[in-house]
XYZ file of C-alpha atoms in Angstrom:
459
model
C -0.046 0.123 0.010
C 1.695 3.338 -1.077
C 0.928 7.021 0.495
C -1.284 7.387 -2.718
C -3.825 5.693 -1.281
C -4.465 7.926 1.340
C -5.094 10.891 -0.956
C -8.270 11.259 -0.255
C -7.810 12.425 3.047
C -6.283 15.962 3.845
C -3.989 14.655 7.206
C -3.800 11.037 8.545
C -2.051 8.705 10.464
C -2.296 4.657 9.821
C -0.045 1.914 12.247
C 1.046 -0.794 10.124
C 1.896 -3.648 12.276
C 2.890 -5.972 9.641
C 5.842 -3.473 9.084
C 6.299 -3.005 12.825
C 10.289 -4.631 13.845
C 12.963 -3.866 16.175
C 14.188 -0.873 14.489
C 10.665 0.906 14.038
C 9.733 0.088 17.609
C 12.987 1.516 18.721
C 12.611 4.736 16.531
C 8.889 5.504 17.919
C 10.579 5.484 21.595
C 13.607 7.810 20.910
C 12.394 9.997 17.472
C 9.505 12.479 17.096
C 9.599 12.129 13.619
C 6.774 9.264 13.223
C 6.750 10.731 9.268
C 9.624 8.695 9.004
C 8.685 5.595 10.645
C 8.038 2.144 8.287
C 4.947 1.001 10.694
C 3.385 4.491 10.905
C 1.415 6.142 7.581
C 1.193 9.456 7.464
C 2.719 12.523 6.283
C 6.812 12.656 5.705
C 6.880 16.100 8.139
C 4.499 14.491 11.131
C 5.891 14.592 14.593
C 5.141 13.380 17.572
C 6.797 15.198 20.305
C 4.896 14.022 23.486
C 6.743 11.082 24.574
C 3.725 9.464 26.496
C 1.668 9.552 23.007
C 4.735 8.171 21.184
C 4.931 5.335 24.348
C 0.718 4.876 23.756
C 1.529 4.171 19.927
C 4.658 2.039 20.901
C 2.775 -0.057 23.306
C -0.778 0.072 20.659
C 1.687 -1.443 17.968
C 3.303 -4.057 20.224
C -0.149 -5.183 21.165
C -1.641 -5.394 17.448
C 1.945 -7.373 16.511
C 1.056 -9.960 19.579
C -2.678 -10.148 18.371
C -2.001 -10.494 14.494
C 0.566 -13.882 15.412
C -1.883 -15.081 17.397
C -4.415 -14.718 14.701
C -3.714 -18.166 13.215
C -3.881 -20.191 16.609
C -6.808 -18.111 17.568
C -9.008 -18.584 14.527
C -8.388 -22.813 14.849
C -8.838 -22.940 18.313
C -12.455 -20.599 17.705
C -13.488 -22.708 14.797
C -12.271 -26.351 16.986
C -14.462 -25.195 20.071
C -17.210 -23.828 18.121
C -17.677 -27.208 16.246
C -17.748 -28.876 19.436
C -20.058 -27.048 20.946
C -22.432 -27.404 18.228
C -21.371 -31.514 18.056
C -22.755 -30.995 21.782
C -25.800 -29.408 21.585
C -26.885 -31.875 18.276
C -26.503 -34.614 20.752
C -28.666 -32.459 23.457
C -31.023 -31.995 21.203
C -31.327 -35.391 19.597
C -29.770 -34.193 16.254
C -26.981 -37.439 15.324
C -25.180 -35.611 12.882
C -22.285 -33.749 12.496
C -22.268 -30.126 12.425
C -22.830 -27.839 8.698
C -21.642 -24.742 9.661
C -24.009 -23.006 6.893
C -27.324 -24.642 8.259
C -30.110 -22.763 10.276
C -29.031 -24.864 13.343
C -25.267 -24.271 13.703
C -24.413 -21.545 16.017
C -21.865 -19.306 16.753
C -19.949 -19.126 19.940
C -21.902 -15.753 20.747
C -25.256 -17.880 19.913
C -24.198 -21.015 21.982
C -23.700 -18.546 25.090
C -26.851 -17.063 24.697
C -29.239 -19.052 22.882
C -32.335 -16.862 23.132
C -33.469 -16.169 19.523
C -37.063 -15.114 20.170
C -38.124 -11.591 20.962
C -39.428 -10.583 24.212
C -43.084 -11.075 23.868
C -43.968 -8.564 26.993
C -42.594 -5.495 24.133
C -45.432 -4.830 21.647
C -45.017 -2.852 18.415
C -46.184 0.315 20.351
C -44.081 0.381 23.254
C -41.284 2.741 23.723
C -38.779 -0.163 24.172
C -39.629 -1.853 20.340
C -37.303 -0.481 18.404
C -34.196 -0.564 20.816
C -35.150 -4.513 21.828
C -35.744 -5.297 18.260
C -32.266 -3.546 17.810
C -30.425 -5.604 20.377
C -31.703 -8.918 19.639
C -30.743 -8.319 15.614
C -27.356 -7.293 16.439
C -26.898 -10.820 18.523
C -28.090 -12.447 15.764
C -25.863 -10.953 12.926
C -23.316 -12.859 14.777
C -24.861 -16.092 12.702
C -24.929 -17.396 9.608
C -27.018 -16.588 6.677
C -29.312 -19.590 7.113
C -29.557 -19.221 10.733
C -30.944 -15.594 10.452
C -33.191 -15.987 7.543
C -34.822 -18.793 9.779
C -34.685 -16.817 12.958
C -36.294 -13.742 10.578
C -38.877 -15.689 9.345
C -39.691 -18.154 11.631
C -39.002 -17.067 15.133
C -39.871 -13.300 14.090
C -42.481 -14.109 11.597
C -40.807 -11.147 9.810
C -39.515 -10.689 5.942
C -35.413 -11.482 5.538
C -34.042 -9.412 3.203
C -30.377 -10.381 2.094
C -27.203 -11.121 3.806
C -24.210 -8.911 2.886
C -20.772 -10.389 3.449
C -18.358 -7.450 1.798
C -15.452 -6.710 0.344
C -12.805 -3.459 0.968
C -10.188 -1.970 -0.471
C -7.658 -2.318 2.020
C -4.841 -4.704 2.982
C -4.913 -6.297 6.686
C -8.595 -4.657 7.039
C -11.484 -6.896 7.851
C -14.898 -6.812 5.994
C -18.167 -5.874 7.050
C -21.096 -8.310 7.362
C -24.645 -7.293 7.724
C -28.244 -8.225 7.060
C -31.422 -6.493 6.238
C -34.826 -7.281 7.104
C -38.129 -5.781 7.732
C -41.552 -6.504 9.445
C -43.939 -7.088 6.287
C -43.074 -8.312 3.044
C -46.072 -5.715 1.651
C -46.151 -1.707 3.344
C -44.207 -2.778 6.256
C -43.571 -0.431 9.063
C -39.722 -1.012 9.985
C -36.880 -1.978 8.151
C -33.803 -2.922 9.686
C -29.951 -3.145 9.146
C -27.799 -4.797 11.386
C -24.090 -4.798 11.321
C -21.932 -8.002 12.898
C -19.830 -7.053 15.866
C -16.511 -8.632 16.716
C -16.562 -12.314 16.916
C -14.371 -13.614 20.305
C -11.505 -15.283 18.142
C -11.235 -12.961 15.214
C -7.963 -11.409 15.833
C -8.104 -9.152 12.821
C -11.392 -7.380 14.316
C -9.672 -6.915 17.802
C -6.896 -5.412 16.478
C -9.463 -3.072 14.585
C -10.670 -2.442 17.677
C -7.543 -1.365 19.135
C -6.056 0.388 16.746
C -6.016 4.264 16.871
C -5.376 4.936 13.168
C -7.336 8.041 11.424
C -8.320 9.655 8.376
C -9.523 13.108 8.373
C -12.221 13.568 5.759
C -12.713 17.110 4.907
C -16.638 18.359 5.720
C -16.528 14.918 7.934
C -13.760 15.455 10.350
C -11.401 12.700 11.778
C -12.837 8.663 11.422
C -11.202 5.462 12.639
C -9.466 4.257 9.590
C -10.650 0.372 9.866
C -14.060 1.049 10.084
C -13.624 2.987 6.866
C -12.004 0.504 5.356
C -14.548 -2.281 6.208
C -17.799 0.085 5.264
C -15.745 0.244 1.365
C -13.523 3.546 1.367
C -12.090 3.345 -1.976
C -8.256 3.331 -2.072
C -7.339 7.008 -3.491
C -10.529 8.760 -3.785
C -12.441 8.046 -0.519
C -15.897 8.011 -0.570
C -17.332 9.314 -4.078
C -21.101 9.262 -4.102
C -20.970 6.532 -6.509
C -18.650 3.744 -7.817
C -20.486 1.645 -10.316
C -18.926 3.846 -13.383
C -15.777 2.519 -11.879
C -14.002 0.037 -13.955
C -13.804 -3.189 -12.719
C -15.697 -2.140 -9.288
C -19.203 -2.183 -9.941
C -19.437 -6.463 -9.327
C -17.671 -5.707 -5.978
C -20.051 -5.704 -2.800
C -18.741 -2.647 -0.564
C -21.180 -2.404 2.277
C -21.909 1.366 2.631
C -22.647 1.426 -1.383
C -24.701 -1.664 -1.997
C -26.786 -1.840 1.523
C -27.570 2.020 0.557
C -28.913 1.125 -3.161
C -30.654 -1.892 -1.424
C -32.585 0.750 1.471
C -33.227 3.321 -1.669
C -35.482 0.221 -3.343
C -36.852 -0.743 0.077
C -37.789 2.722 1.102
C -39.400 3.570 -2.294
C -41.685 0.155 -2.200
C -42.597 0.705 1.703
C -43.610 4.317 1.580
C -44.744 4.403 5.354
C -41.834 2.108 6.887
C -38.692 3.706 9.084
C -35.463 2.883 9.267
C -33.078 1.593 12.007
C -29.803 0.993 11.858
C -28.189 -1.321 14.478
C -24.749 -3.259 15.739
C -22.958 -4.750 18.912
C -19.269 -3.940 19.283
C -17.327 -3.074 16.347
C -20.888 -3.558 14.398
C -22.211 -0.557 16.287
C -19.052 1.537 15.022
C -20.633 0.563 11.215
C -23.689 1.551 12.109
C -23.054 5.111 13.404
C -20.358 5.461 10.154
C -23.018 4.429 7.888
C -25.306 7.495 8.006
C -22.723 9.555 9.076
C -21.542 8.423 5.414
C -25.281 9.146 4.211
C -25.031 12.176 5.042
C -21.814 13.135 3.461
C -23.527 12.544 0.249
C -26.854 14.573 1.423
C -28.704 10.977 0.711
C -31.968 13.183 2.355
C -34.356 10.547 1.014
C -32.402 7.877 3.183
C -32.154 10.266 5.876
C -35.299 11.437 6.342
C -36.655 8.119 7.213
C -33.961 7.148 9.752
C -35.618 6.274 12.825
C -32.791 5.606 15.022
C -29.279 4.277 15.202
C -28.866 2.031 18.478
C -25.354 0.941 19.163
C -24.281 -1.684 21.688
C -21.087 -1.468 23.383
C -20.035 0.610 20.198
C -16.097 1.598 20.607
C -14.856 5.201 19.778
C -15.204 6.136 15.791
C -14.149 9.831 15.630
C -13.351 13.258 16.521
C -14.826 16.367 18.055
C -15.432 17.353 14.320
C -17.101 13.981 13.132
C -19.077 13.962 16.568
C -20.655 17.401 15.688
C -21.065 16.135 11.960
C -23.259 13.188 13.165
C -25.026 15.282 16.110
C -26.251 18.011 13.103
C -27.474 15.603 10.563
C -28.834 12.184 13.377
C -29.810 14.635 16.528
C -31.939 17.177 14.955
C -34.825 18.367 15.617
C -34.752 15.049 17.747
C -32.137 12.327 19.017
C -31.862 9.462 17.013
C -28.480 8.269 17.870
C -28.663 6.253 20.861
C -24.853 4.511 22.540
C -26.005 1.927 24.891
C -23.134 0.434 27.189
C -23.254 -1.712 30.097
C -21.080 -2.253 33.028
C -17.556 -2.467 32.760
C -17.835 -3.214 28.929
C -14.065 -2.610 27.939
C -14.774 -2.349 23.843
C -16.784 1.224 24.394
C -13.751 2.449 25.939
C -11.316 1.901 22.843
C -9.196 3.297 21.126
C -7.825 4.298 24.335
C -7.561 7.907 24.587
C -3.910 8.360 25.181
C -2.912 6.817 21.776
C -5.707 8.297 19.868
C -6.285 11.897 21.256
C -8.826 12.962 18.940
C -11.513 10.058 19.420
C -14.235 10.795 22.015
C -18.018 9.159 22.564
C -21.029 11.383 21.561
C -24.637 11.057 20.830
C -27.048 10.363 23.267
C -25.002 7.830 25.957
C -27.663 5.105 28.174
C -25.650 3.265 30.524
C -26.629 0.603 32.295
C -25.171 -0.939 35.579
C -25.277 -4.391 36.833
C -28.498 -4.189 38.325
C -29.197 -3.349 34.639
C -30.469 0.627 36.108
C -30.428 3.229 33.455
C -28.868 6.644 33.446
C -28.110 8.950 30.645
C -24.357 9.748 30.278
C -21.786 11.592 27.697
C -19.384 9.839 29.197
C -18.707 6.301 30.781
C -18.246 5.921 34.559
C -14.610 5.111 35.262
C -13.927 6.289 31.918
C -11.312 9.182 33.125
C -10.253 7.806 36.038
C -6.948 5.266 35.956
C -6.466 2.075 36.460
C -5.100 0.674 40.272
C -4.999 -3.065 41.812
C -7.800 -2.025 43.497
C -9.724 -2.184 40.190
C -8.844 -5.920 40.218
C -10.504 -6.760 43.488
C -13.785 -4.584 42.340
C -13.825 -6.685 38.859
C -13.625 -9.866 40.765
C -16.214 -8.682 43.302
C -18.502 -7.382 39.980
C -18.286 -10.745 38.310
C -19.058 -12.623 41.364
C -22.011 -10.424 41.672
C -22.955 -11.303 37.978
C -22.320 -14.977 38.393
C -25.137 -15.074 41.433
C -27.681 -12.740 39.363
C -27.317 -15.429 36.442
C -28.212 -17.808 39.138
C -31.291 -16.380 40.430
C -32.580 -14.386 37.786
C -34.097 -16.951 35.432
C -36.120 -18.173 38.469
C -36.975 -14.438 39.218
C -37.783 -12.947 36.031
C -38.941 -16.351 34.065
C -37.548 -18.536 31.619
C -36.601 -16.134 29.420
C -33.669 -15.018 31.402
C -32.385 -18.367 32.755
C -28.415 -18.630 31.583
C -27.585 -21.847 30.405
C -24.399 -24.065 31.473
C -21.953 -22.323 28.881
C -22.781 -19.022 30.181
C -22.767 -19.668 33.721
C -19.500 -21.420 32.721
C -18.037 -18.610 31.385
C -19.419 -16.070 34.534
C -17.697 -18.327 36.763
C -14.334 -17.742 34.873
C -14.741 -14.213 35.299
C -14.144 -14.233 38.672
C -10.828 -15.985 38.334
C -9.803 -13.738 35.294
C -11.501 -10.738 35.810
C -12.643 -8.716 32.225
C -12.978 -12.068 30.290
C -16.805 -11.760 29.802
C -17.370 -8.107 29.863
C -18.478 -8.013 25.996
C -21.403 -10.211 25.931
C -24.148 -9.179 24.264
C -26.907 -11.061 26.414
C -26.198 -8.336 29.265
C -27.692 -5.594 26.936
C -30.067 -8.081 25.779
C -31.242 -8.249 29.553
C -30.915 -4.563 30.443
C -32.811 -3.594 26.929
C -35.559 -5.544 28.224
C -35.762 -5.114 32.278
C -34.095 -1.373 32.053
C -37.429 0.200 31.354
C -38.359 3.112 29.295
C -35.463 4.226 26.905
C -35.237 8.362 26.658
C -35.468 9.584 23.312
C -34.091 12.847 24.248
C -31.690 14.641 26.776
């Protein structure tokens, strides 16, 4: 990849862990001229004189190198574990067959941890929580294969599955976006939903993207997270043209933003009363908030006028103050439409780390649920600005023990919908010994939305 690939941006800093070696690491520690470092793509004249910030970049690069080095073993471990768990699941449910990864009964690790697929029947379409409840279940479902998603949407939810998208991007070492689209009825739909897939537990490339503080500064838009920009379909050399069909060789490729945007235009045109919801968990939430931002960047008013809400769950930071103002100006006026939902001590919303990404911040209406599923409306996540201490490890273990106890009694107190299976309880038990292990679990977001009560629509 050459620096011409970034010429659509008037400023950028992209970390390249695949180029990082001893020389590059030492250069980061002892020289402020990061523009001359092979492991950092930016303007040659760029200097970072702050040693703490260079140290943060150094540590971030080192962590990415370590994670990528484990990518193969992690993927093999994840695939083996997922296959074995599905085999056990088949036996327990009387299906004496070898698991087929493309079948409607094959579950991801996320789906095995929280087996719920039905919508909570107590929340009706007229309920204030319906959009959030539908979105959190769609965000959880996005981790599954296409056949599983289709079966749940059509058979369990009695809704209309539209399409699953496994997309392409232009950049090396960048993960691709996956998403699916569905609506509540085949004709005259009232709601259309786009759900982006988040980070799977054993996907090293996505974890690196979540850790990575790389960014582009895009004119009129602001600084945007590089990896999520890649995943949505930014074009090499030219960034975000409004159309890509006329570019030679690109018409047949599935770029997330362009393909989903065009599909939504057709759906909204044929369903005049439908409102649009966009959602995602983890890195899927990052894609979910950047998607309408690019719609606004391209002045796609016909789509944006039908947007009823963007619901993100455990979303990491995606941009700077300029991007925040752009999104809030286009999504949150005259009413709030971006709802950024966080739970407990979930670590992913605290990424990229502030010390290595001084430009990144949170925006949107922050709805934070504590470990008792009580809701607070906040700009930042509790404890985000405080430094870590040895006491945090003790506190984390106490919280994990409390969550384990809650997981045991919640099903008896609230009913079968909240009863936790053996695998989830095992993970909660492991979290007591290994604090932080299960903190990015989507099932706690499902519980928070269903049990948390009223979802505010404005500050």
